[in-house]
Amino acid sequence: MSIPVIIMGAKGRMGSTLTHLAMESDQFTVSGVVERAEYSKGLETLGCPVMHDLAELLPSCPGATVIDFTAPEVSLDSARKASKTGNPIVIGTTGLSADQQAELETMARDIPIFWSPNMSIGVNALVRILPMLERILGEAYDMEITEIHHHHKKDAPSGTAVKLAQVLAESRGWKMDEVGNYGRQGIIGARPEKELGVHALRGGDVVGDHTVYFFGPGERVEVTHRAHSRENFARGALRAAAWLSSRKPGRLYSMGQLLGE
Ligand SMILES: NC(=O)C1=CN([C@@H]2O[C@H](COP(=O)(O)OP(=O)(O)OC[C@H]3O[C@@H](n4cnc5c(N)ncnc54)[C@H](OP(=O)(O)O)[C@@H]3O)[C@@H](O)[C@H]2O)C=CC1
Ligand SMILES: O=C(O)C1=N[C@H](C(=O)O)C[C@H](O)C1
């Protein structure tokens, strides 16, 4: 049976990748796409309903899973609209504030919601192994993260870098609010032992690179993930949509649960 999906921001980098992958697949039916009126020219060739407001589409698509990779305020609005009709929603948007994150968690009690700052299997494998590396190497190893993205990216650091930093800090019993250092400049003095640096580089068309460094005495370990295309994020989001379609609400789901925590 084919899984009905609605794609938000269908002209965007992720939205267009998702739309084309879903349309090519027998596993999914695109029930409709949503894009702002001034940017939706050309979408009519997709052969599915094209709307400018998700609320106009949802009543005619009961059970369809919304997939939203847009902007924080847009994704929150999509989740509120999906809450009214009971449609599940997969969100990949990053740069959410703590309040927006909390609101998603509240809405996830009533409808199935999946949010992950990175839908690739590779990054989520990294999330799984980092605490083990941290424990083996121990506190003598200073931890830093760098991320590189294309020059269009609006949020920094990336949602993935934020997640990787949280995982590392938690493993060491630290809180990112207390130890995070987001870029250095000037006469800053020696690096405190209890610090975790996160640094964002922007340029060109880089899809998304993340490196975690463990700097120790006489050696360092570097773990890098490089995304070669947006297709791996889109495939992960479609996999999440298929998985979510048979889940009950109750908690905000993420890649950890999909991959079997
Ligand atoms: N979780 C993951 O694996 C990944 C997450 N991301 C995240 O996804 C988000 C989007 O990234 P990307 O695709 O590169 O960004 P884009 O800017 O290319 O796409 C966003 C799209 O949303 C559209 N949009 C904005 N407002 C609305 C609205 N009210 N209704 C419908 N559509 C709207 C934009 O239109 P307009 O151009 O008019 O603003 C645009 O088409 C970012 O937060 C990014 O970090 C990206 C890749 C992977
Ligand atoms: O904006 C992007 O492009 C990406 N955003 C996500 C993030 O902020 O972590 C995931 C990926 O790195 C691409």
XYZ file of C-alpha atoms and ligand atoms in Angstrom:
322
model
C 0.000 0.000 0.000
C 1.313 3.407 -0.981
C 1.956 5.974 1.773
C 0.401 9.410 1.136
C 2.686 12.398 1.810
C 2.409 16.184 1.557
C 5.631 18.091 0.888
C 6.076 21.586 2.332
C 8.362 24.101 0.588
C 8.393 22.103 -2.649
C 10.643 24.595 -4.462
C 13.292 24.488 -1.726
C 16.545 22.493 -1.875
C 15.158 19.736 0.362
C 11.517 20.143 -0.681
C 12.300 19.594 -4.369
C 14.575 16.616 -3.646
C 11.859 15.060 -1.468
C 9.117 15.676 -4.032
C 11.050 14.041 -6.851
C 12.166 11.042 -4.785
C 8.644 10.461 -3.444
C 7.167 10.724 -6.951
C 9.694 8.240 -8.349
C 8.935 5.701 -5.611
C 6.100 3.138 -5.657
C 6.067 3.276 -1.863
C 4.720 6.873 -1.730
C 1.951 8.967 -3.275
C 2.372 12.737 -3.242
C -1.067 13.956 -2.144
C -0.027 17.558 -2.669
C 2.738 20.114 -2.260
C 2.782 23.519 -0.576
C 4.870 26.510 -1.658
C 4.510 30.275 -1.347
C 2.463 31.743 -4.209
C 5.270 33.907 -5.601
C 7.640 30.894 -5.892
C 5.257 28.133 -6.969
C 5.509 28.698 -10.751
C 6.320 25.431 -12.538
C 5.018 23.178 -9.771
C 1.786 22.541 -11.718
C 3.772 20.153 -13.958
C 4.085 17.792 -10.987
C 0.513 16.660 -11.584
C -0.575 16.856 -7.951
C -2.442 19.581 -6.023
C -0.275 22.676 -5.408
C -1.409 24.865 -2.506
C -0.076 27.981 -0.807
C -1.376 27.082 2.632
C -1.166 23.629 4.228
C -4.540 24.221 5.930
C -6.233 24.199 2.489
C -4.792 20.777 1.637
C -5.128 18.842 4.908
C -8.934 18.349 4.982
C -8.797 16.480 1.637
C -5.812 14.315 2.697
C -6.756 12.430 5.875
C -3.836 10.333 7.157
C -1.266 11.849 4.768
C 2.092 12.505 6.433
C 3.344 16.075 6.091
C 7.100 16.376 5.416
C 8.471 19.792 6.288
C 12.013 21.075 5.639
C 11.445 24.830 5.577
C 12.087 27.343 8.376
C 11.408 27.155 12.142
C 8.287 29.351 12.242
C 6.863 27.619 9.129
C 7.440 24.109 10.552
C 5.787 25.057 13.849
C 2.820 26.429 11.931
C 2.625 23.197 9.894
C 2.626 21.114 13.098
C -0.166 23.287 14.560
C -2.235 22.803 11.389
C -1.548 19.036 11.340
C -2.611 18.893 15.022
C -6.047 20.210 14.054
C -6.622 17.442 11.464
C -4.600 14.661 13.157
C -2.113 14.214 10.279
C 1.373 12.893 11.188
C 4.303 15.214 10.441
C 8.035 14.679 9.806
C 10.149 17.799 10.380
C 13.782 18.230 9.325
C 14.031 21.972 9.875
C 16.908 23.131 12.107
C 17.491 26.301 14.124
C 14.410 25.802 16.332
C 14.408 27.826 19.570
C 14.015 26.051 22.926
C 10.402 27.290 23.053
C 9.675 25.949 19.567
C 11.228 22.604 20.493
C 9.081 22.476 23.643
C 5.939 23.276 21.648
C 6.693 20.396 19.257
C 7.077 18.071 22.250
C 3.693 19.191 23.576
C 1.970 18.707 20.193
C 3.591 15.234 19.907
C 1.294 14.055 22.706
C -1.660 14.423 20.313
C -0.350 13.611 16.814
C 2.631 11.538 15.592
C 5.565 13.956 15.144
C 9.104 13.062 14.049
C 11.919 15.605 14.197
C 15.579 15.064 13.461
C 18.250 17.672 12.659
C 19.891 15.127 10.357
C 18.026 12.320 8.591
C 21.127 10.548 7.232
C 21.986 7.089 8.530
C 25.683 8.013 8.674
C 25.260 10.940 11.061
C 22.908 8.931 13.245
C 25.450 6.094 13.408
C 27.933 8.744 14.562
C 25.513 9.891 17.260
C 25.448 6.285 18.487
C 29.231 5.728 18.606
C 30.404 9.103 19.950
C 29.633 8.378 23.632
C 31.729 5.193 23.349
C 34.667 7.128 21.881
C 34.306 9.797 24.565
C 34.326 7.196 27.352
C 37.319 5.291 25.959
C 39.428 8.409 25.373
C 38.421 10.109 28.623
C 38.728 13.641 29.970
C 42.337 14.109 28.815
C 40.947 14.582 25.304
C 39.618 18.046 24.411
C 36.507 17.903 22.235
C 35.742 20.329 19.391
C 33.315 20.241 16.454
C 33.460 21.917 13.059
C 30.697 22.018 10.473
C 30.779 23.281 6.877
C 27.707 24.197 4.834
C 26.726 26.028 1.633
C 26.507 29.824 1.685
C 22.670 29.827 1.658
C 22.346 28.175 5.061
C 20.517 30.463 7.496
C 21.178 28.899 10.923
C 24.479 28.367 12.729
C 25.774 26.176 14.133
C 23.985 23.453 12.174
C 21.311 21.435 13.938
C 23.547 18.397 13.506
C 26.494 20.102 15.223
C 24.181 21.115 18.087
C 23.056 17.479 18.440
C 26.612 16.081 18.274
C 27.732 18.600 20.911
C 24.823 17.653 23.193
C 25.681 13.966 22.869
C 29.358 14.577 23.704
C 28.608 16.952 26.587
C 26.048 14.549 28.070
C 28.508 11.679 27.842
C 30.995 13.722 29.892
C 28.342 14.895 32.380
C 28.527 18.485 31.105
C 25.849 20.970 30.052
C 26.274 22.772 26.711
C 24.868 25.971 28.278
C 27.929 25.991 30.535
C 30.709 24.611 28.299
C 29.786 25.608 24.719
C 32.183 27.980 22.935
C 30.899 29.091 19.540
C 33.918 30.661 17.814
C 37.034 32.329 19.229
C 38.542 35.744 18.672
C 41.036 38.031 20.410
C 43.213 37.449 23.486
C 41.108 34.660 24.875
C 43.746 32.942 27.055
C 44.352 29.223 27.356
C 41.526 26.867 26.510
C 39.704 25.804 29.693
C 39.620 22.028 30.193
C 35.862 22.120 30.610
C 34.954 23.530 27.221
C 33.406 22.221 24.005
C 34.007 24.327 20.900
C 31.542 24.376 18.003
C 32.572 26.252 14.866
C 30.603 26.974 11.694
C 32.158 27.495 8.225
C 30.036 28.701 5.298
C 30.773 28.743 1.593
C 29.978 27.560 -1.910
C 27.709 24.581 -2.402
C 28.906 22.298 0.410
C 25.997 19.959 1.226
C 27.082 19.354 4.825
C 30.290 18.218 6.561
C 30.700 17.562 10.278
C 33.925 16.693 12.096
C 34.295 15.805 15.752
C 37.832 16.178 17.121
C 39.253 14.551 20.232
C 42.593 16.257 20.913
C 44.726 14.216 23.326
C 48.307 14.045 24.518
C 50.481 13.304 21.482
C 47.594 12.351 19.175
C 44.157 13.276 17.967
C 41.119 11.411 16.697
C 38.948 12.994 14.000
C 35.588 11.554 13.016
C 34.063 13.062 9.869
C 30.748 12.707 8.093
C 30.381 14.245 4.637
C 27.055 14.363 2.839
C 27.607 14.005 -0.928
C 24.055 14.974 -1.867
C 20.708 15.919 -0.299
C 19.265 12.585 -1.395
C 20.462 10.800 1.716
C 18.590 13.308 3.924
C 15.478 12.968 1.739
C 15.624 9.155 1.770
C 15.928 9.250 5.564
C 12.909 11.593 5.802
C 10.814 9.328 3.555
C 11.851 6.339 5.661
C 10.762 8.336 8.735
C 7.407 9.118 7.060
C 6.790 5.413 6.355
C 7.796 4.508 9.925
C 5.695 7.294 11.476
C 2.546 6.371 9.555
C 2.015 3.364 11.867
C 3.094 5.093 15.115
C 0.826 6.429 17.825
C 1.346 9.912 19.297
C 2.824 10.226 22.800
C 6.381 11.455 22.370
C 8.458 13.420 19.888
C 10.086 10.690 17.754
C 13.552 10.966 16.237
C 16.089 8.860 14.327
C 17.162 7.134 17.551
C 13.779 5.383 17.838
C 13.563 4.619 14.106
C 16.988 2.935 14.130
C 16.159 1.058 17.353
C 17.677 2.758 20.396
N 17.227 17.237 8.987
C 17.967 17.121 7.883
O 18.445 16.023 7.524
C 18.193 18.333 7.039
C 17.700 19.526 7.447
N 17.788 20.622 6.638
C 17.114 21.823 7.117
O 15.940 22.003 6.333
C 15.618 23.400 6.263
C 15.440 23.821 4.812
O 16.677 23.701 4.140
P 16.788 23.972 2.570
O 15.898 23.053 1.819
O 18.234 23.990 2.251
O 16.210 25.463 2.505
P 15.497 26.240 1.299
O 15.524 27.679 1.644
O 16.055 25.773 0.002
O 14.003 25.678 1.380
C 13.006 26.132 2.252
C 11.739 26.181 1.462
O 10.624 26.479 2.283
C 9.867 27.464 1.621
N 8.961 28.213 2.470
C 9.231 29.273 3.256
N 8.102 29.712 3.836
C 7.109 28.899 3.400
C 5.716 28.846 3.637
N 5.127 29.713 4.440
N 4.990 27.881 3.029
C 5.579 27.002 2.217
N 6.897 27.018 1.937
C 7.655 27.948 2.530
C 10.927 28.331 1.030
O 10.404 29.240 0.125
P 11.135 30.683 -0.074
O 12.284 30.404 -0.957
O 10.040 31.455 -0.661
O 11.524 31.191 1.290
C 11.799 27.275 0.402
O 11.268 26.792 -0.802
C 16.742 24.116 7.002
O 16.347 24.349 8.329
C 17.887 23.099 6.973
O 18.804 23.260 8.009
C 18.408 20.576 5.437
C 18.955 19.411 4.988
C 18.901 18.191 5.765
O 20.931 23.384 5.894
C 21.434 22.325 5.443
O 21.765 22.203 4.268
C 21.605 21.183 6.371
N 21.102 21.296 7.567
C 21.076 20.305 8.580
C 21.733 20.841 9.849
O 21.590 22.034 10.151
O 22.356 20.059 10.565
C 21.577 18.969 8.125
C 22.574 18.971 7.015
O 23.845 19.134 7.536
C 22.268 19.953 5.913
